[in-house]
């Protein structure tokens, strides 16, 4: 079995000493269902008996089980509450039915064969520990799923033991004057969030008493991939990313040990979990999460409607967006596209008016030539708290998120504010070619006040003004203007065909993340697609062999999977000190 560190040594020797022509190294071998060492039926039955009373073990699964259990077609999305809470599919269902790459469910039109062998529905922490111990004993890979929202298929994998957290009991305990392992008292009240718990449960627990940073869909798991991938929220410009609000994690490690990770205890793991992605370093069973003082929310919805087909109107609107939104008051956040705005203000209506609304409405009435009937509509609505906003957001969330045509790019604040013409022309080009995504998120302000080294999200997050989304055609335009040596992407918004995803998602942080991964998971039992330390086949927009449609249309065709070379594994180089050439040669043997 050859580790990632051995691959790194091989590459270094090849490039520095010139002693090797090729470093083709096979990924490590795990047991699959056709291997003689795969657990027998009796051993799976014993695992089931070892679980707690309410836990369950489901499987084995066949490819036909997906359609039979999940009721999926290519046009409709399975209800996230059905997936998470109504036991539909016994844990194998994914949130997005159009997550069609082979690492998610299988290629479009082909059988859904990328299913786990078994699903362990955990009800207690000891169930997770037992499952991880079983996987180690039989050399089986572990996949982890909370609510199944992954766009890239990171929460499922063939021949794995999938540990399903959606049925794990909720916590919602609110603590005042909480102390971390350093003995320091947290300046915010915190709420306890258990594995698999979604933001709906948090909203119901805190009501109007607190504000909290959340995803725009309250069905999303709070302590899972959203938080561990960064946690971009419509109120992040004022309250920070999700990872900036985590106080501590309780984690089942790949060794099955249970530890606490915070600023003073296992601080390297704490850093990695705040941006390094879910399902990579361990299974989070609990976190303490900051709560903020209560605030009303003003929502401003603006849609050009019929005027969105007028190029002049769209260009004028986007020019205003490019010039004015990067520096508006931090209490404003939200999203935009070529056809309008969906903005949220953390404060009272008067504050919303003087900080943005009055100026924007004057601009729109003067420059956008909208009919009088448009202005007779009420475009603002006030809420007592963020908890009141989330149900409405869930109702208006688009039902067809085309995972393979979804790409994201962080727009540097300097580019947005100092190269304003290029920035505006980029937005205009994306809009006119119908390649700009529907959800382009405002960033900056207090997000950018956190040091780059504080969390493991891409350093570019701390220097950005926007997160732009696009389909493949638009993404190639974005990459031309904003390549990886300038900026990167958001882990929460990366589709299955992201090129050079290690560098795109984590930039210079990937090397340290890989070292931490090797420390806590040397056998790489947790090896999910587009995750730190992933080994296996890959595909992207340059190797898939098909052309994708604009974001508002369904994808066509299939993907072509390419094996991962050692060079692809090491997209960011390594800093190694070669102590003994003979030992290095032994590693390659």
Coordinates of C-alpha atoms in Angstrom, one line a residue:
X1 CA 0.0 0.0 0.0
X2 CA 1.5 3.3 -1.1
X3 CA 0.7 6.5 0.8
X4 CA 0.4 10.1 -0.4
X5 CA 3.7 10.9 1.3
X6 CA 5.3 8.2 -0.8
X7 CA 3.9 9.7 -4.0
X8 CA 5.3 13.1 -2.9
X9 CA 8.7 11.7 -2.4
X10 CA 8.6 10.0 -5.8
X11 CA 7.7 13.3 -7.5
X12 CA 10.4 15.2 -5.6
X13 CA 13.1 12.8 -6.5
X14 CA 12.0 12.8 -10.1
X15 CA 12.0 16.5 -10.5
X16 CA 15.0 17.5 -8.3
X17 CA 17.4 14.6 -8.8
X18 CA 16.2 13.4 -12.3
X19 CA 16.5 9.8 -11.4
X20 CA 13.0 8.7 -12.5
X21 CA 11.2 9.2 -15.7
X22 CA 7.8 8.3 -14.4
X23 CA 6.0 8.3 -11.1
X24 CA 2.9 6.3 -11.9
X25 CA 1.7 5.2 -8.5
X26 CA -1.5 3.2 -7.9
X27 CA -4.0 4.4 -5.3
X28 CA -4.1 2.3 -2.2
X29 CA -6.4 -0.8 -2.2
X30 CA -9.5 -1.1 -0.1
X31 CA -11.8 -4.1 0.0
X32 CA -14.8 -4.1 -2.2
X33 CA -17.8 -6.4 -2.4
X34 CA -16.1 -8.8 -4.9
X35 CA -13.0 -9.3 -2.8
X36 CA -12.6 -12.5 -0.7
X37 CA -11.8 -10.4 2.4
X38 CA -15.1 -8.5 2.2
X39 CA -17.1 -9.2 5.4
X40 CA -19.5 -12.1 5.2
X41 CA -23.2 -11.8 5.9
X42 CA -22.7 -13.0 9.5
X43 CA -20.1 -10.3 10.1
X44 CA -22.5 -7.6 8.9
X45 CA -25.2 -9.1 11.2
X46 CA -22.8 -8.8 14.1
X47 CA -22.2 -5.2 13.3
X48 CA -25.9 -4.6 13.3
X49 CA -26.2 -6.3 16.7
X50 CA -23.4 -4.2 18.1
X51 CA -25.3 -0.9 17.4
X52 CA -27.5 0.9 19.9
X53 CA -31.2 -0.1 20.2
X54 CA -32.6 2.5 17.8
X55 CA -29.7 2.5 15.2
X56 CA -30.1 0.5 12.0
X57 CA -27.9 -1.1 9.3
X58 CA -29.4 -1.1 5.8
X59 CA -28.1 -3.0 2.8
X60 CA -26.6 -4.3 0.7
X61 CA -27.8 -2.1 -2.1
X62 CA -28.1 -2.7 -5.8
X63 CA -28.0 0.1 -8.5
X64 CA -31.8 -0.4 -9.1
X65 CA -32.4 0.5 -5.5
X66 CA -31.9 4.2 -6.1
X67 CA -34.9 4.7 -8.4
X68 CA -37.0 2.2 -6.4
X69 CA -36.3 4.0 -3.1
X70 CA -35.7 7.6 -4.0
X71 CA -38.4 8.2 -6.7
X72 CA -35.9 10.2 -8.7
X73 CA -36.2 11.4 -12.3
X74 CA -34.2 14.0 -14.2
X75 CA -36.6 16.9 -13.6
X76 CA -37.6 16.7 -10.0
X77 CA -35.7 17.0 -6.8
X78 CA -36.4 14.7 -3.9
X79 CA -37.8 16.6 -0.9
X80 CA -34.9 17.2 1.5
X81 CA -37.1 16.5 4.5
X82 CA -38.0 13.1 2.9
X83 CA -34.3 12.4 2.6
X84 CA -33.4 13.5 6.1
X85 CA -36.3 12.8 8.3
X86 CA -38.9 10.5 6.7
X87 CA -36.5 7.6 6.2
X88 CA -37.0 7.6 2.4
X89 CA -34.3 5.6 0.7
X90 CA -32.6 4.3 3.9
X91 CA -29.8 6.9 3.5
X92 CA -28.9 6.4 -0.2
X93 CA -30.9 9.3 -1.6
X94 CA -29.2 12.6 -2.7
X95 CA -30.7 16.0 -2.5
X96 CA -30.1 16.9 -6.2
X97 CA -31.4 14.4 -8.7
X98 CA -29.2 15.9 -11.4
X99 CA -26.0 15.2 -9.5
X100 CA -25.1 12.9 -12.5
X101 CA -21.3 12.4 -12.4
X102 CA -20.0 8.9 -11.8
X103 CA -18.7 9.9 -8.4
X104 CA -22.2 10.9 -7.2
X105 CA -24.9 8.5 -8.6
X106 CA -23.6 7.3 -11.9
X107 CA -23.6 8.9 -15.4
X108 CA -26.8 10.5 -16.7
X109 CA -29.0 7.8 -18.3
X110 CA -26.9 5.0 -16.9
X111 CA -27.4 2.9 -13.9
X112 CA -27.0 4.5 -10.5
X113 CA -24.2 2.3 -9.3
X114 CA -22.2 4.6 -7.1
X115 CA -24.1 3.6 -4.0
X116 CA -22.6 2.5 -0.7
X117 CA -22.6 -1.2 0.2
X118 CA -24.3 -0.6 3.5
X119 CA -25.8 2.4 5.4
X120 CA -25.3 2.7 9.2
X121 CA -28.0 5.0 10.6
X122 CA -26.4 6.3 13.7
X123 CA -28.5 7.3 16.8
X124 CA -25.6 7.5 19.3
X125 CA -22.0 8.4 19.2
X126 CA -21.1 4.8 20.0
X127 CA -22.8 3.8 16.7
X128 CA -20.4 5.9 14.8
X129 CA -17.4 4.6 16.8
X130 CA -18.5 1.0 16.2
X131 CA -18.9 1.7 12.4
X132 CA -15.5 3.2 12.1
X133 CA -13.9 0.3 14.0
X134 CA -15.6 -2.2 11.7
X135 CA -14.4 -0.3 8.6
X136 CA -10.8 -0.3 10.0
X137 CA -11.0 -4.0 10.8
X138 CA -12.1 -5.0 7.3
X139 CA -10.2 -2.2 5.3
X140 CA -13.5 -0.6 4.0
X141 CA -13.7 3.0 3.0
X142 CA -16.2 5.2 5.0
X143 CA -18.5 7.8 3.4
X144 CA -20.4 10.3 5.5
X145 CA -23.8 11.8 4.8
X146 CA -26.0 14.3 6.7
X147 CA -28.7 15.6 4.4
X148 CA -27.3 14.7 1.0
X149 CA -26.9 18.2 -0.4
X150 CA -23.4 17.6 -1.9
X151 CA -23.1 18.8 -5.4
X152 CA -20.0 16.8 -6.2
X153 CA -21.1 13.5 -4.7
X154 CA -18.7 13.7 -1.7
X155 CA -21.3 12.1 0.6
X156 CA -21.6 8.8 -1.3
X157 CA -19.2 6.3 -2.7
X158 CA -19.3 2.8 -4.1
X159 CA -18.3 -0.1 -1.8
X160 CA -18.3 2.1 1.3
X161 CA -19.9 1.9 4.7
X162 CA -21.9 5.1 4.7
X163 CA -22.5 6.6 8.1
X164 CA -25.8 8.5 7.9
X165 CA -26.3 11.3 10.5
X166 CA -29.7 12.7 9.6
X167 CA -31.5 10.7 12.3
X168 CA -29.0 11.6 15.0
X169 CA -30.8 13.3 18.0
X170 CA -30.7 17.1 18.1
X171 CA -29.2 19.2 20.9
X172 CA -30.1 22.9 20.7
X173 CA -28.9 23.6 24.3
X174 CA -28.1 27.3 24.6
X175 CA -25.3 28.1 27.0
X176 CA -24.3 31.5 28.5
X177 CA -20.7 32.3 29.5
X178 CA -19.4 29.1 27.7
X179 CA -15.8 28.3 28.4
X180 CA -13.5 26.6 25.9
X181 CA -10.6 24.2 26.8
X182 CA -8.3 27.2 27.2
X183 CA -10.4 28.3 30.1
X184 CA -11.5 31.4 28.2
X185 CA -15.2 32.6 28.4
X186 CA -16.8 33.0 24.9
X187 CA -18.0 36.5 24.3
X188 CA -21.1 35.1 22.6
X189 CA -23.8 32.7 23.8
X190 CA -23.5 29.4 22.0
X191 CA -25.9 26.7 20.9
X192 CA -25.1 23.1 20.9
X193 CA -25.5 21.5 17.4
X194 CA -25.5 17.7 17.1
X195 CA -24.5 15.6 14.0
X196 CA -26.9 15.9 11.1
X197 CA -29.0 18.6 12.8
X198 CA -30.3 21.1 10.2
X199 CA -30.8 24.8 10.4
X200 CA -34.6 24.5 10.7
X201 CA -34.1 23.0 14.1
X202 CA -31.8 25.8 15.2
X203 CA -34.3 28.4 13.9
X204 CA -37.1 26.8 15.8
X205 CA -35.0 26.6 19.0
X206 CA -33.8 30.2 19.0
X207 CA -36.8 31.9 17.5
X208 CA -36.5 35.7 17.6
X209 CA -34.1 35.7 20.5
X210 CA -30.9 35.4 18.5
X211 CA -29.3 35.8 15.1
X212 CA -27.2 32.9 13.6
X213 CA -25.3 32.4 10.4
X214 CA -26.9 29.8 8.3
X215 CA -27.3 28.4 4.8
X216 CA -30.2 29.8 2.7
X217 CA -31.9 26.4 2.8
X218 CA -32.8 25.5 6.3
X219 CA -32.8 21.8 5.3
X220 CA -29.0 21.9 5.1
X221 CA -27.1 20.2 7.9
X222 CA -25.6 22.7 10.3
X223 CA -22.5 20.9 11.5
X224 CA -21.8 18.9 8.3
X225 CA -20.5 19.9 4.9
X226 CA -21.9 23.5 5.0
X227 CA -19.9 24.5 8.0
X228 CA -16.8 22.4 7.4
X229 CA -16.7 23.7 3.8
X230 CA -16.7 27.4 4.9
X231 CA -20.4 28.3 5.4
X232 CA -21.3 31.2 3.1
X233 CA -24.4 33.0 4.3
X234 CA -26.4 36.0 3.1
X235 CA -25.5 37.7 6.4
X236 CA -21.8 36.7 6.4
X237 CA -20.7 40.2 5.5
X238 CA -21.7 41.3 9.0
X239 CA -21.4 38.1 11.0
X240 CA -18.6 36.2 9.3
X241 CA -18.6 32.8 7.6
X242 CA -20.0 29.8 9.3
X243 CA -16.4 28.6 10.2
X244 CA -15.8 31.9 11.9
X245 CA -18.7 31.1 14.3
X246 CA -17.6 27.7 15.4
X247 CA -16.3 27.5 19.0
X248 CA -15.4 23.8 19.1
X249 CA -16.1 20.4 17.5
X250 CA -16.5 16.9 19.0
X251 CA -15.1 14.4 16.5
X252 CA -14.9 10.7 16.0
X253 CA -11.5 10.3 14.4
X254 CA -10.6 7.7 11.7
X255 CA -8.9 5.7 14.5
X256 CA -12.4 5.6 16.3
X257 CA -11.0 7.8 19.1
X258 CA -13.3 10.7 20.2
X259 CA -11.7 14.1 20.8
X260 CA -12.5 17.7 21.2
X261 CA -11.0 20.2 18.8
X262 CA -10.8 23.9 19.6
X263 CA -8.3 26.7 19.8
X264 CA -6.3 25.0 22.5
X265 CA -7.0 21.3 22.1
X266 CA -6.2 19.6 18.8
X267 CA -5.9 23.0 17.3
X268 CA -4.6 21.7 14.0
X269 CA -7.7 19.5 13.6
X270 CA -9.8 22.5 14.6
X271 CA -8.2 24.6 11.8
X272 CA -8.7 21.8 9.3
X273 CA -12.3 21.3 10.1
X274 CA -13.0 25.0 9.6
X275 CA -12.9 24.9 5.8
X276 CA -11.2 21.6 4.9
X277 CA -14.5 20.0 4.1
X278 CA -16.8 17.3 5.6
X279 CA -16.1 13.6 5.6
X280 CA -12.3 14.0 5.4
X281 CA -10.8 14.3 8.9
X282 CA -13.3 12.6 11.0
X283 CA -17.1 12.6 11.8
X284 CA -18.3 15.6 13.7
X285 CA -20.8 14.5 16.3
X286 CA -21.3 17.9 18.0
X287 CA -20.3 21.5 17.7
X288 CA -20.9 24.7 19.8
X289 CA -21.9 27.6 17.6
X290 CA -22.0 31.3 18.2
X291 CA -25.3 33.1 18.6
X292 CA -25.6 36.8 18.0
X293 CA -27.8 39.6 19.4
X294 CA -31.3 39.5 17.9
X295 CA -31.9 41.8 14.9
X296 CA -34.8 42.4 12.6
X297 CA -34.2 41.6 8.9
X298 CA -35.3 43.7 5.9
X299 CA -35.5 41.8 2.6
X300 CA -35.3 43.7 -0.7
X301 CA -36.4 41.8 -3.8
X302 CA -35.9 43.5 -7.2
X303 CA -36.6 41.8 -10.5
X304 CA -36.3 43.4 -13.9
X305 CA -39.0 41.1 -15.1
X306 CA -39.7 41.7 -18.8
X307 CA -36.9 44.3 -18.9
X308 CA -34.4 41.5 -18.2
X309 CA -34.4 40.7 -22.0
X310 CA -33.3 44.2 -22.8
X311 CA -29.5 44.3 -23.2
X312 CA -29.2 48.0 -22.5
X313 CA -31.3 47.8 -19.3
X314 CA -29.3 44.7 -18.1
X315 CA -26.0 46.4 -18.8
X316 CA -27.0 49.5 -16.9
X317 CA -28.2 47.5 -14.0
X318 CA -25.0 45.3 -13.8
X319 CA -22.8 48.4 -14.1
X320 CA -24.5 49.8 -10.9
X321 CA -24.0 46.4 -9.2
X322 CA -20.3 46.3 -10.1
X323 CA -19.6 49.9 -9.0
X324 CA -21.7 50.0 -5.8
X325 CA -22.3 46.7 -4.1
X326 CA -18.6 45.9 -3.1
X327 CA -18.5 48.6 -0.5
X328 CA -22.1 48.9 0.8
X329 CA -22.8 48.7 4.6
X330 CA -21.7 45.4 6.1
X331 CA -25.3 44.8 7.4
X332 CA -26.3 44.2 3.7
X333 CA -25.8 40.8 2.1
X334 CA -27.5 38.6 -0.4
X335 CA -27.3 37.7 -4.1
X336 CA -27.8 39.1 -7.6
X337 CA -27.9 38.0 -11.2
X338 CA -28.5 39.7 -14.5
X339 CA -32.3 39.9 -13.8
X340 CA -32.3 41.4 -10.2
X341 CA -31.4 41.5 -6.6
X342 CA -32.3 39.5 -3.5
X343 CA -30.8 41.5 -0.6
X344 CA -31.0 41.2 3.2
X345 CA -30.3 43.9 5.8
X346 CA -29.6 43.1 9.4
X347 CA -31.4 46.0 11.1
X348 CA -34.4 48.2 11.0
X349 CA -36.1 49.6 7.8
X350 CA -34.8 53.1 8.3
X351 CA -31.2 51.8 8.3
X352 CA -31.9 49.9 5.2
X353 CA -33.2 53.0 3.4
X354 CA -30.4 55.3 4.2
X355 CA -27.6 52.8 3.6
X356 CA -28.8 51.5 0.2
X357 CA -32.5 51.5 -0.7
X358 CA -33.0 55.2 -1.3
X359 CA -30.0 55.5 -3.6
X360 CA -30.8 52.3 -5.5
X361 CA -34.4 53.2 -6.1
X362 CA -33.5 56.6 -7.3
X363 CA -31.0 55.1 -9.7
X364 CA -33.5 52.5 -11.0
X365 CA -36.3 55.0 -11.5
X366 CA -34.0 57.3 -13.4
X367 CA -32.0 54.8 -15.5
X368 CA -33.8 51.6 -16.0
X369 CA -37.0 52.8 -17.8
X370 CA -39.2 50.5 -15.8
X371 CA -43.0 50.9 -16.2
X372 CA -45.0 52.7 -13.6
X373 CA -46.8 49.5 -12.6
X374 CA -43.5 48.0 -11.6
X375 CA -43.1 50.7 -8.8
X376 CA -46.6 50.1 -7.5
X377 CA -45.4 46.7 -6.1
X378 CA -43.9 46.4 -2.7
X379 CA -40.3 45.2 -3.0
X380 CA -39.4 45.3 0.7
X381 CA -40.5 43.1 3.6
X382 CA -39.5 43.2 7.2
X383 CA -39.1 40.2 9.5
X384 CA -38.6 40.0 13.3
X385 CA -35.6 37.8 12.9
X386 CA -33.5 35.5 10.6
X387 CA -35.5 32.6 11.9
X388 CA -38.6 34.1 10.2
X389 CA -36.7 34.5 6.9
X390 CA -35.6 30.9 6.4
X391 CA -39.0 29.3 5.8
X392 CA -39.7 31.8 3.0
X393 CA -36.2 31.2 1.5
X394 CA -36.9 27.5 1.5
X395 CA -40.1 28.0 -0.4
X396 CA -38.4 30.2 -3.1
X397 CA -35.3 28.1 -3.6
X398 CA -35.0 26.8 -7.2
X399 CA -36.0 23.2 -7.4
X400 CA -33.6 22.2 -10.2
X401 CA -30.0 22.8 -9.3
X402 CA -28.0 21.5 -12.2
X403 CA -25.0 20.2 -10.3
X404 CA -22.7 19.6 -13.3
X405 CA -23.2 23.1 -14.7
X406 CA -22.5 24.8 -11.4
X407 CA -19.2 26.4 -10.9
X408 CA -18.1 29.2 -8.6
X409 CA -15.3 31.8 -8.5
X410 CA -14.2 34.3 -5.9
X411 CA -13.9 37.8 -7.2
X412 CA -11.0 39.7 -5.5
X413 CA -12.0 43.0 -3.9
X414 CA -9.2 44.8 -5.7
X415 CA -10.4 43.5 -9.0
X416 CA -13.9 44.6 -8.3
X417 CA -13.0 48.1 -7.1
X418 CA -9.8 49.0 -8.9
X419 CA -10.4 47.3 -12.3
X420 CA -14.0 48.3 -12.4
X421 CA -14.3 48.4 -16.2
X422 CA -12.9 44.8 -16.6
X423 CA -15.2 43.7 -13.7
X424 CA -18.3 45.2 -15.3
X425 CA -17.4 43.9 -18.7
X426 CA -17.0 40.4 -17.3
X427 CA -20.4 40.5 -15.7
X428 CA -21.9 41.9 -18.9
X429 CA -20.3 39.3 -21.0
X430 CA -21.6 36.5 -18.8
X431 CA -25.1 37.9 -18.8
X432 CA -25.3 38.4 -22.5
X433 CA -24.1 34.9 -23.2
X434 CA -26.7 33.5 -20.7
X435 CA -23.9 31.8 -18.7
X436 CA -24.1 33.7 -15.4
X437 CA -25.6 31.7 -12.6
X438 CA -28.7 32.7 -10.6
X439 CA -26.9 33.0 -7.3
X440 CA -24.0 35.4 -7.1
X441 CA -23.3 36.2 -3.4
X442 CA -22.0 39.4 -1.9
X443 CA -18.8 38.9 0.2
X444 CA -16.3 41.2 1.8
X445 CA -16.6 43.5 4.8
X446 CA -16.2 41.5 8.1
X447 CA -15.4 38.3 6.2
X448 CA -12.2 40.0 5.1
X449 CA -11.2 41.2 8.6
X450 CA -10.4 37.6 9.6
X451 CA -6.7 36.7 9.0
X452 CA -6.2 34.2 6.2
X453 CA -4.4 31.8 8.5
X454 CA -7.3 31.7 11.0
X455 CA -9.3 29.0 9.1
X456 CA -8.6 26.6 6.2
X457 CA -10.9 28.1 3.6
X458 CA -9.1 29.4 0.5
X459 CA -7.1 32.5 1.5
X460 CA -8.9 34.3 -1.3
X461 CA -12.1 34.3 0.7
X462 CA -10.6 36.9 2.9
X463 CA -9.9 39.2 0.0
X464 CA -13.0 38.9 -2.1
X465 CA -16.0 41.1 -2.9
X466 CA -18.3 38.5 -4.7
X467 CA -18.8 34.8 -5.3
X468 CA -19.8 34.4 -8.9
X469 CA -21.5 31.3 -10.3
X470 CA -21.7 30.1 -13.9
X471 CA -22.0 27.2 -16.2
X472 CA -19.0 25.7 -18.0
X473 CA -18.9 28.3 -20.8
X474 CA -19.1 31.1 -18.3
X475 CA -16.7 29.4 -16.0
X476 CA -14.0 29.3 -18.7
X477 CA -14.5 33.1 -19.1
X478 CA -14.0 33.5 -15.4
X479 CA -10.9 31.3 -15.3
X480 CA -9.4 33.4 -18.1
X481 CA -9.8 36.6 -16.1
X482 CA -9.5 35.1 -12.6
X483 CA -7.1 32.0 -12.7
X484 CA -6.0 30.0 -9.7
X485 CA -2.9 32.1 -9.2
X486 CA -5.2 35.1 -8.6
X487 CA -8.2 33.6 -6.7
X488 CA -10.1 30.4 -6.1
X489 CA -13.5 28.8 -5.6
X490 CA -15.9 28.0 -2.7
X491 CA -16.0 24.5 -1.4
X492 CA -19.8 24.9 -0.7
X493 CA -20.4 25.8 -4.4
X494 CA -18.1 23.6 -6.3
X495 CA -19.7 21.2 -8.9
X496 CA -18.5 17.8 -9.9
X497 CA -16.5 19.0 -12.9
X498 CA -14.2 21.6 -11.2
X499 CA -10.8 21.5 -12.8
X500 CA -7.7 21.5 -10.6
X501 CA -10.1 21.4 -7.6
X502 CA -7.4 21.0 -4.9
X503 CA -5.9 24.3 -5.9
X504 CA -9.2 26.0 -6.7
X505 CA -10.8 25.1 -3.4
X506 CA -7.9 25.5 -0.9
X507 CA -5.0 27.2 -2.7
X508 CA -1.9 27.4 -0.6
X509 CA -3.7 25.8 2.4
X510 CA -3.9 22.4 0.7
X511 CA -0.4 21.3 1.6
X512 CA -1.0 21.9 5.3
X513 CA -4.5 20.2 5.1
X514 CA -2.9 17.2 3.5
X515 CA -0.3 16.9 6.3
X516 CA -3.1 17.0 8.9
X517 CA -5.1 14.5 6.9
X518 CA -2.1 12.1 6.9
X519 CA -1.6 12.6 10.6
X520 CA -5.2 11.8 11.6
X521 CA -6.1 9.4 8.8
X522 CA -2.9 7.7 7.6
X523 CA -4.9 4.8 6.0
X524 CA -7.2 7.3 4.2
X525 CA -10.3 5.4 5.3
X526 CA -12.2 8.7 4.8
X527 CA -11.6 9.3 1.1
X528 CA -14.4 11.2 -0.6
X529 CA -14.5 12.8 -4.0
X530 CA -13.1 16.3 -4.1
X531 CA -11.9 15.9 -0.5
X532 CA -8.4 16.4 1.0
X533 CA -6.3 13.3 0.3
X534 CA -8.8 11.9 -2.3
X535 CA -7.3 9.0 -4.3
X536 CA -9.0 7.6 -7.4
X537 CA -10.5 8.5 -10.7
X538 CA -11.4 12.0 -11.6
X539 CA -13.2 14.0 -14.3
X540 CA -13.5 17.7 -15.0
X541 CA -14.8 20.1 -17.7
X542 CA -11.8 19.4 -19.9
X543 CA -12.0 15.6 -19.8
X544 CA -15.7 14.9 -19.7
X545 CA -16.2 14.8 -23.5
X546 CA -19.4 16.8 -23.6
X547 CA -20.7 20.4 -23.8
X548 CA -23.0 21.7 -21.1
X549 CA -26.1 23.8 -21.5
X550 CA -26.7 27.2 -19.8
X551 CA -27.5 27.0 -16.1
X552 CA -31.3 27.1 -16.6
X553 CA -31.3 24.0 -18.8
X554 CA -30.8 20.3 -18.1
X555 CA -27.4 18.8 -19.0
X556 CA -27.0 16.3 -21.8
X557 CA -24.6 13.5 -22.5
X558 CA -22.2 11.7 -20.1
X559 CA -18.8 12.1 -18.6
X560 CA -15.5 10.5 -19.3
X561 CA -13.6 9.5 -16.2
X562 CA -9.8 9.8 -16.2
X563 CA -7.4 8.1 -13.8
X564 CA -5.6 10.3 -11.3
X565 CA -1.9 10.6 -12.0
X566 CA 0.5 11.4 -9.3
X567 CA 1.0 14.8 -10.7
X568 CA -2.7 15.5 -10.4
X569 CA -2.7 14.4 -6.8
X570 CA 0.0 17.0 -6.1
X571 CA -1.5 20.1 -7.5
X572 CA 0.3 22.2 -5.0
X573 CA 3.9 21.0 -4.5
X574 CA 5.5 19.8 -1.3
X575 CA 8.3 21.0 0.9
X576 CA 10.3 17.9 1.9
X577 CA 13.8 17.5 3.2
X578 CA 15.5 14.4 1.6
X579 CA 17.5 12.8 4.4
X580 CA 18.5 9.6 2.8
X581 CA 18.2 8.6 -0.9
X582 CA 18.2 4.9 -0.1
X583 CA 15.2 5.2 2.2
X584 CA 13.3 7.2 -0.5
X585 CA 14.1 4.6 -3.0
X586 CA 12.7 2.0 -0.6
X587 CA 9.4 3.9 -0.4
X588 CA 9.0 3.7 -4.2
X589 CA 9.7 0.0 -4.3

